[in-house]
PDB file of C-alpha atoms in Angstrom:
ATOM      1  CA  MET A   1     -87.826  68.053  12.413  1.00 48.00           C
ATOM      2  CA  ALA A   2     -88.491  69.587   9.013  1.00 51.00           C
ATOM      3  CA  ASN A   3     -91.725  71.068  10.422  1.00 55.00           C
ATOM      4  CA  THR A   4     -89.835  72.889  13.161  1.00 53.00           C
ATOM      5  CA  THR A   5     -87.512  74.590  10.657  1.00 53.00           C
ATOM      6  CA  SER A   6     -90.440  75.688   8.486  1.00 54.00           C
ATOM      7  CA  GLU A   7     -92.257  77.167  11.516  1.00 56.00           C
ATOM      8  CA  ALA A   8     -89.142  79.134  12.541  1.00 51.00           C
ATOM      9  CA  GLN A   9     -88.827  80.680   9.073  1.00 56.00           C
ATOM     10  CA  GLN A  10     -92.457  81.943   9.080  1.00 61.00           C
ATOM     11  CA  PRO A  11     -91.974  84.517  11.925  1.00 62.00           C
ATOM     12  CA  ALA A  12     -88.651  85.610  10.416  1.00 62.00           C
ATOM     13  CA  LYS A  13     -90.358  86.348   7.074  1.00 66.00           C
ATOM     14  CA  ARG A  14     -93.143  88.283   8.836  1.00 68.00           C
ATOM     15  CA  PHE A  15     -90.564  90.263  10.822  1.00 70.00           C
ATOM     16  CA  ASN A  16     -88.653  91.132   7.615  1.00 79.00           C
ATOM     17  CA  LEU A  17     -91.877  92.307   5.915  1.00 79.00           C
ATOM     18  CA  VAL A  18     -92.797  94.573   8.858  1.00 81.00           C
ATOM     19  CA  ARG A  19     -89.254  95.936   8.941  1.00 84.00           C
ATOM     20  CA  CYS A  20     -89.340  96.662   5.200  1.00 85.00           C
ATOM     21  CA  VAL A  21     -92.703  98.495   5.443  1.00 85.00           C
ATOM     22  CA  ALA A  22     -91.498 100.535   8.451  1.00 86.00           C
ATOM     23  CA  THR A  23     -88.285 101.478   6.615  1.00 88.00           C
ATOM     24  CA  CYS A  24     -90.245 102.582   3.517  1.00 88.00           C
ATOM     25  CA  LEU A  25     -92.618 104.718   5.645  1.00 90.00           C
ATOM     26  CA  LEU A  26     -89.713 106.325   7.459  1.00 89.00           C
ATOM     27  CA  ALA A  27     -87.965 107.052   4.142  1.00 86.00           C
ATOM     28  CA  LEU A  28     -91.166 108.669   2.746  1.00 90.00           C
ATOM     29  CA  ILE A  29     -91.528 110.859   5.859  1.00 90.00           C
ATOM     30  CA  VAL A  30     -87.880 111.972   5.597  1.00 87.00           C
ATOM     31  CA  ILE A  31     -88.225 112.720   1.845  1.00 85.00           C
ATOM     32  CA  PHE A  32     -91.432 114.702   2.438  1.00 86.00           C
ATOM     33  CA  GLY A  33     -89.791 116.648   5.280  1.00 80.00           C
ATOM     34  CA  LEU A  34     -86.774 117.469   3.103  1.00 77.00           C
ATOM     35  CA  ALA A  35     -89.051 118.620   0.263  1.00 74.00           C
ATOM     36  CA  VAL A  36     -90.921 120.965   2.629  1.00 73.00           C
ATOM     37  CA  LEU A  37     -87.635 122.289   4.071  1.00 73.00           C
ATOM     38  CA  ILE A  38     -86.113 122.896   0.616  1.00 67.00           C
ATOM     39  CA  THR A  39     -89.304 124.641  -0.589  1.00 64.00           C
ATOM     40  CA  TRP A  40     -89.321 126.875   2.488  1.00 63.00           C
ATOM     41  CA  LEU A  41     -85.600 127.705   2.096  1.00 60.00           C
ATOM     42  CA  VAL A  42     -86.096 128.619  -1.582  1.00 61.00           C
ATOM     43  CA  LEU A  43     -89.270 130.698  -1.083  1.00 59.00           C
ATOM     44  CA  ARG A  44     -88.606 132.126   2.395  1.00 66.00           C
ATOM     45  CA  PRO A  45     -92.268 133.215   2.811  1.00 78.00           C
ATOM     46  CA  LYS A  46     -92.761 136.442   4.768  1.00 86.00           C
ATOM     47  CA  LYS A  47     -95.898 137.789   6.390  1.00 88.00           C
ATOM     48  CA  PHE A  48     -97.828 140.402   4.401  1.00 90.00           C
ATOM     49  CA  VAL A  49     -97.967 143.856   5.973  1.00 96.00           C
ATOM     50  CA  TYR A  50    -101.152 145.962   5.974  1.00 97.00           C
ATOM     51  CA  SER A  51    -101.835 149.440   7.290  1.00 97.00           C
ATOM     52  CA  LEU A  52    -104.550 152.056   6.916  1.00 97.00           C
ATOM     53  CA  GLU A  53    -102.817 155.029   5.295  1.00 96.00           C
ATOM     54  CA  ASN A  54    -105.744 157.414   5.121  1.00 96.00           C
ATOM     55  CA  GLY A  55    -109.296 157.705   6.402  1.00 95.00           C
ATOM     56  CA  SER A  56    -111.990 160.341   6.385  1.00 95.00           C
ATOM     57  CA  VAL A  57    -115.694 160.843   7.017  1.00 95.00           C
ATOM     58  CA  GLN A  58    -117.950 163.264   5.118  1.00 94.00           C
ATOM     59  CA  ASN A  59    -121.651 164.114   4.982  1.00 94.00           C
ATOM     60  CA  PHE A  60    -122.101 162.915   8.555  1.00 95.00           C
ATOM     61  CA  ASN A  61    -125.691 163.311   9.730  1.00 95.00           C
ATOM     62  CA  LEU A  62    -127.181 161.589  12.784  1.00 95.00           C
ATOM     63  CA  THR A  63    -130.849 162.414  13.414  1.00 93.00           C
ATOM     64  CA  ASN A  64    -133.549 160.392  15.162  1.00 94.00           C
ATOM     65  CA  ASN A  65    -131.103 157.489  15.659  1.00 94.00           C
ATOM     66  CA  HIS A  66    -130.570 157.225  11.874  1.00 96.00           C
ATOM     67  CA  LEU A  67    -127.105 157.702  10.380  1.00 96.00           C
ATOM     68  CA  ASN A  68    -126.012 158.992   6.976  1.00 97.00           C
ATOM     69  CA  ALA A  69    -122.303 159.289   6.222  1.00 96.00           C
ATOM     70  CA  THR A  70    -119.572 158.548   3.692  1.00 96.00           C
ATOM     71  CA  PHE A  71    -116.333 156.883   4.803  1.00 97.00           C
ATOM     72  CA  ASP A  72    -113.187 156.814   2.636  1.00 96.00           C
ATOM     73  CA  PHE A  73    -110.196 154.615   3.470  1.00 97.00           C
ATOM     74  CA  VAL A  74    -106.884 153.766   1.810  1.00 97.00           C
ATOM     75  CA  LEU A  75    -105.379 150.389   2.724  1.00 97.00           C
ATOM     76  CA  LYS A  76    -101.668 149.916   2.027  1.00 97.00           C
ATOM     77  CA  ALA A  77    -100.832 146.285   1.175  1.00 97.00           C
ATOM     78  CA  TYR A  78     -97.123 145.415   1.212  1.00 97.00           C
ATOM     79  CA  ASN A  79     -95.881 142.097  -0.199  1.00 95.00           C
ATOM     80  CA  PRO A  80     -92.264 141.663   1.006  1.00 94.00           C
ATOM     81  CA  ASN A  81     -91.807 138.241  -0.646  1.00 92.00           C
ATOM     82  CA  ARG A  82     -89.202 137.784  -3.387  1.00 89.00           C
ATOM     83  CA  ARG A  83     -90.872 134.925  -5.245  1.00 87.00           C
ATOM     84  CA  ILE A  84     -94.525 134.903  -4.137  1.00 91.00           C
ATOM     85  CA  SER A  85     -97.235 137.011  -5.804  1.00 94.00           C
ATOM     86  CA  PHE A  86    -100.901 137.292  -4.834  1.00 93.00           C
ATOM     87  CA  TYR A  87    -104.230 137.345  -6.626  1.00 96.00           C
ATOM     88  CA  TYR A  88    -106.921 139.186  -4.656  1.00 97.00           C
ATOM     89  CA  ASP A  89    -109.952 137.687  -6.422  1.00 96.00           C
ATOM     90  CA  TYR A  90    -112.631 139.087  -4.105  1.00 96.00           C
ATOM     91  CA  ILE A  91    -112.380 141.804  -1.451  1.00 97.00           C
ATOM     92  CA  GLU A  92    -115.075 143.100   0.856  1.00 97.00           C
ATOM     93  CA  SER A  93    -114.604 146.049   3.207  1.00 97.00           C
ATOM     94  CA  ALA A  94    -116.721 147.129   6.175  1.00 98.00           C
ATOM     95  CA  VAL A  95    -116.700 149.851   8.814  1.00 97.00           C
ATOM     96  CA  THR A  96    -118.052 149.125  12.307  1.00 97.00           C
ATOM     97  CA  TYR A  97    -118.782 151.185  15.393  1.00 96.00           C
ATOM     98  CA  GLU A  98    -119.223 149.406  18.755  1.00 93.00           C
ATOM     99  CA  ASP A  99    -119.730 146.075  16.941  1.00 90.00           C
ATOM    100  CA  GLN A 100    -122.487 147.476  14.705  1.00 94.00           C
ATOM    101  CA  THR A 101    -121.733 147.370  10.992  1.00 95.00           C
ATOM    102  CA  LEU A 102    -122.291 150.820   9.542  1.00 96.00           C
ATOM    103  CA  ALA A 103    -121.549 150.053   5.878  1.00 95.00           C
ATOM    104  CA  PHE A 104    -119.844 147.546   3.609  1.00 95.00           C
ATOM    105  CA  ASN A 105    -118.746 147.455   0.000  1.00 96.00           C
ATOM    106  CA  THR A 106    -116.717 145.364  -2.436  1.00 96.00           C
ATOM    107  CA  ILE A 107    -113.415 146.358  -4.021  1.00 96.00           C
ATOM    108  CA  ASP A 108    -112.252 145.502  -7.542  1.00 95.00           C
ATOM    109  CA  PRO A 109    -109.992 142.402  -7.738  1.00 96.00           C
ATOM    110  CA  PHE A 110    -106.290 142.950  -8.398  1.00 96.00           C
ATOM    111  CA  PHE A 111    -102.949 141.161  -8.771  1.00 96.00           C
ATOM    112  CA  GLN A 112    -100.050 142.055  -6.468  1.00 96.00           C
ATOM    113  CA  PRO A 113     -96.565 141.137  -7.730  1.00 95.00           C
ATOM    114  CA  HIS A 114     -93.708 140.208  -5.412  1.00 92.00           C
ATOM    115  CA  ARG A 115     -91.954 142.997  -3.478  1.00 93.00           C
ATOM    116  CA  ASN A 116     -94.759 145.432  -4.218  1.00 96.00           C
ATOM    117  CA  VAL A 117     -96.784 148.096  -2.407  1.00 97.00           C
ATOM    118  CA  THR A 118    -100.399 148.447  -3.529  1.00 96.00           C
ATOM    119  CA  ARG A 119    -102.837 151.035  -2.227  1.00 97.00           C
ATOM    120  CA  VAL A 120    -106.476 149.964  -2.182  1.00 96.00           C
ATOM    121  CA  GLU A 121    -109.213 152.603  -1.933  1.00 96.00           C
ATOM    122  CA  SER A 122    -112.510 151.817  -0.252  1.00 96.00           C
ATOM    123  CA  LYS A 123    -115.575 154.074  -0.207  1.00 97.00           C
ATOM    124  CA  LEU A 124    -118.321 153.085   2.251  1.00 97.00           C
ATOM    125  CA  VAL A 125    -121.660 154.879   2.189  1.00 97.00           C
ATOM    126  CA  VAL A 126    -124.121 154.751   5.090  1.00 96.00           C
ATOM    127  CA  GLN A 127    -127.701 155.563   4.106  1.00 95.00           C
ATOM    128  CA  ASN A 128    -130.410 156.029   6.702  1.00 95.00           C
ATOM    129  CA  LEU A 129    -129.047 153.315   8.996  1.00 96.00           C
ATOM    130  CA  ALA A 130    -131.172 152.704  12.107  1.00 95.00           C
ATOM    131  CA  MET A 131    -129.009 152.529  15.221  1.00 94.00           C
ATOM    132  CA  ALA A 132    -129.657 151.407  18.781  1.00 92.00           C
ATOM    133  CA  PRO A 133    -130.355 154.427  21.025  1.00 93.00           C
ATOM    134  CA  SER A 134    -127.315 153.736  23.232  1.00 93.00           C
ATOM    135  CA  THR A 135    -124.992 153.413  20.201  1.00 94.00           C
ATOM    136  CA  SER A 136    -126.483 156.544  18.684  1.00 93.00           C
ATOM    137  CA  LYS A 137    -125.900 158.439  21.940  1.00 94.00           C
ATOM    138  CA  ASP A 138    -122.230 157.316  22.100  1.00 95.00           C
ATOM    139  CA  LEU A 139    -121.701 158.309  18.484  1.00 95.00           C
ATOM    140  CA  ARG A 140    -123.262 161.725  19.092  1.00 94.00           C
ATOM    141  CA  ILE A 141    -120.937 162.309  22.084  1.00 95.00           C
ATOM    142  CA  GLU A 142    -117.858 161.346  20.028  1.00 94.00           C
ATOM    143  CA  LYS A 143    -118.982 163.586  17.146  1.00 94.00           C
ATOM    144  CA  ALA A 144    -119.244 166.516  19.596  1.00 93.00           C
ATOM    145  CA  SER A 145    -115.600 165.900  20.598  1.00 94.00           C
ATOM    146  CA  GLY A 146    -114.539 166.316  16.950  1.00 93.00           C
ATOM    147  CA  GLU A 147    -113.543 162.728  16.194  1.00 95.00           C
ATOM    148  CA  ILE A 148    -114.918 159.178  16.160  1.00 96.00           C
ATOM    149  CA  ASP A 149    -113.225 155.797  16.580  1.00 96.00           C
ATOM    150  CA  VAL A 150    -114.281 153.019  14.207  1.00 97.00           C
ATOM    151  CA  ASP A 151    -112.940 149.610  13.183  1.00 97.00           C
ATOM    152  CA  VAL A 152    -112.307 148.791   9.527  1.00 98.00           C
ATOM    153  CA  HIS A 153    -112.463 145.197   8.282  1.00 98.00           C
ATOM    154  CA  PHE A 154    -111.348 143.649   4.998  1.00 98.00           C
ATOM    155  CA  LYS A 155    -112.136 140.091   3.944  1.00 97.00           C
ATOM    156  CA  ALA A 156    -110.468 138.731   0.812  1.00 97.00           C
ATOM    157  CA  ARG A 157    -110.279 135.523  -1.186  1.00 97.00           C
ATOM    158  CA  ILE A 158    -106.675 135.239  -2.298  1.00 96.00           C
ATOM    159  CA  ARG A 159    -104.431 132.864  -4.230  1.00 96.00           C
ATOM    160  CA  PHE A 160    -100.644 132.569  -4.104  1.00 91.00           C
ATOM    161  CA  LYS A 161     -98.576 132.437  -7.273  1.00 91.00           C
ATOM    162  CA  VAL A 162     -95.068 130.971  -7.360  1.00 88.00           C
ATOM    163  CA  GLY A 163     -93.679 130.752 -10.880  1.00 85.00           C
ATOM    164  CA  LYS A 164     -96.507 129.220 -12.916  1.00 89.00           C
ATOM    165  CA  TRP A 165     -98.085 127.387  -9.953  1.00 88.00           C
ATOM    166  CA  LYS A 166    -101.183 128.908  -8.318  1.00 91.00           C
ATOM    167  CA  SER A 167    -102.660 127.818  -5.002  1.00 90.00           C
ATOM    168  CA  ASP A 168    -106.292 127.213  -4.150  1.00 94.00           C
ATOM    169  CA  HIS A 169    -108.324 130.078  -2.696  1.00 95.00           C
ATOM    170  CA  ARG A 170    -107.715 131.047   0.909  1.00 95.00           C
ATOM    171  CA  THR A 171    -109.598 133.529   3.080  1.00 97.00           C
ATOM    172  CA  LEU A 172    -107.659 136.511   4.395  1.00 97.00           C
ATOM    173  CA  GLN A 173    -109.079 138.625   7.248  1.00 97.00           C
ATOM    174  CA  ILE A 174    -107.628 142.100   7.877  1.00 97.00           C
ATOM    175  CA  VAL A 175    -108.709 144.150  10.896  1.00 98.00           C
ATOM    176  CA  CYS A 176    -107.713 147.774  11.491  1.00 97.00           C
ATOM    177  CA  SER A 177    -108.814 148.596  15.042  1.00 96.00           C
ATOM    178  CA  SER A 178    -109.378 151.953  16.733  1.00 95.00           C
ATOM    179  CA  VAL A 179    -109.220 154.070  13.593  1.00 96.00           C
ATOM    180  CA  THR A 180    -109.655 157.709  14.630  1.00 96.00           C
ATOM    181  CA  LEU A 181    -111.465 159.877  12.089  1.00 96.00           C
ATOM    182  CA  HIS A 182    -111.422 163.662  12.533  1.00 94.00           C
ATOM    183  CA  PHE A 183    -114.243 165.956  11.495  1.00 90.00           C
ATOM    184  CA  ALA A 184    -111.935 168.985  11.260  1.00 83.00           C
ATOM    185  CA  TRP A 185    -110.232 169.168   7.839  1.00 79.00           C
ATOM    186  CA  TYR A 186    -106.965 170.464   9.288  1.00 81.00           C
ATOM    187  CA  LYS A 187    -106.384 167.439  11.565  1.00 85.00           C
ATOM    188  CA  HIS A 188    -103.954 164.856  10.162  1.00 88.00           C
ATOM    189  CA  PHE A 189    -104.935 161.179   9.892  1.00 93.00           C
ATOM    190  CA  ASP A 190    -102.608 158.914  11.884  1.00 92.00           C
ATOM    191  CA  LYS A 191    -101.538 155.732  10.086  1.00 95.00           C
ATOM    192  CA  VAL A 192    -103.013 152.593  11.705  1.00 97.00           C
ATOM    193  CA  PRO A 193    -101.283 149.174  11.565  1.00 97.00           C
ATOM    194  CA  CYS A 194    -103.672 146.306  10.765  1.00 97.00           C
ATOM    195  CA  GLU A 195    -103.746 142.687  11.882  1.00 97.00           C
ATOM    196  CA  ALA A 196    -103.961 140.010   9.169  1.00 95.00           C
ATOM    197  CA  GLU A 197    -105.014 136.401   9.584  1.00 94.00           C
ATOM    198  CA  LEU A 198    -104.923 133.781   6.867  1.00 87.00           C
TER     199      LEU A 198
END
């Protein structure tokens, strides 16, 4: 009879152990969820806003399917966050036409404080770039119309700063599509909103 009582207590002890472990795991999940919720409520992170404020092309010369040109762009970076600042440790810019990269360059690193607008200038020089005949033909036709449409890309390695804490590096991709550049000096550049992906 004593054996039967001992055997009945064994499953009860196992059941209590499993219940205790499950309760601890559930409590950890709830605490972690509350910590994430409180952090989000305090920081209220907002999406960064990017737009191309200015763009121009000079010294454009397309002969024998070889291109020479200088592109100048001004990217407006707006950080609407109240408590989050950004370190842009590395930035690369590129201009493309019909999926062919025309030129790329790097931009000096900078720090962007919270609730700040920063304008970033990018100068891209194309020197004797060989182009596919069909792309060259399309570019020549657009040039004859007085304007060309290009895409401008920015790739950055950034870090977030909240108080004294800094995050690890993340890659930020910014794409400004269908940027119309005019060859006539009197034509106004139209601001272009850009898409950002982190």
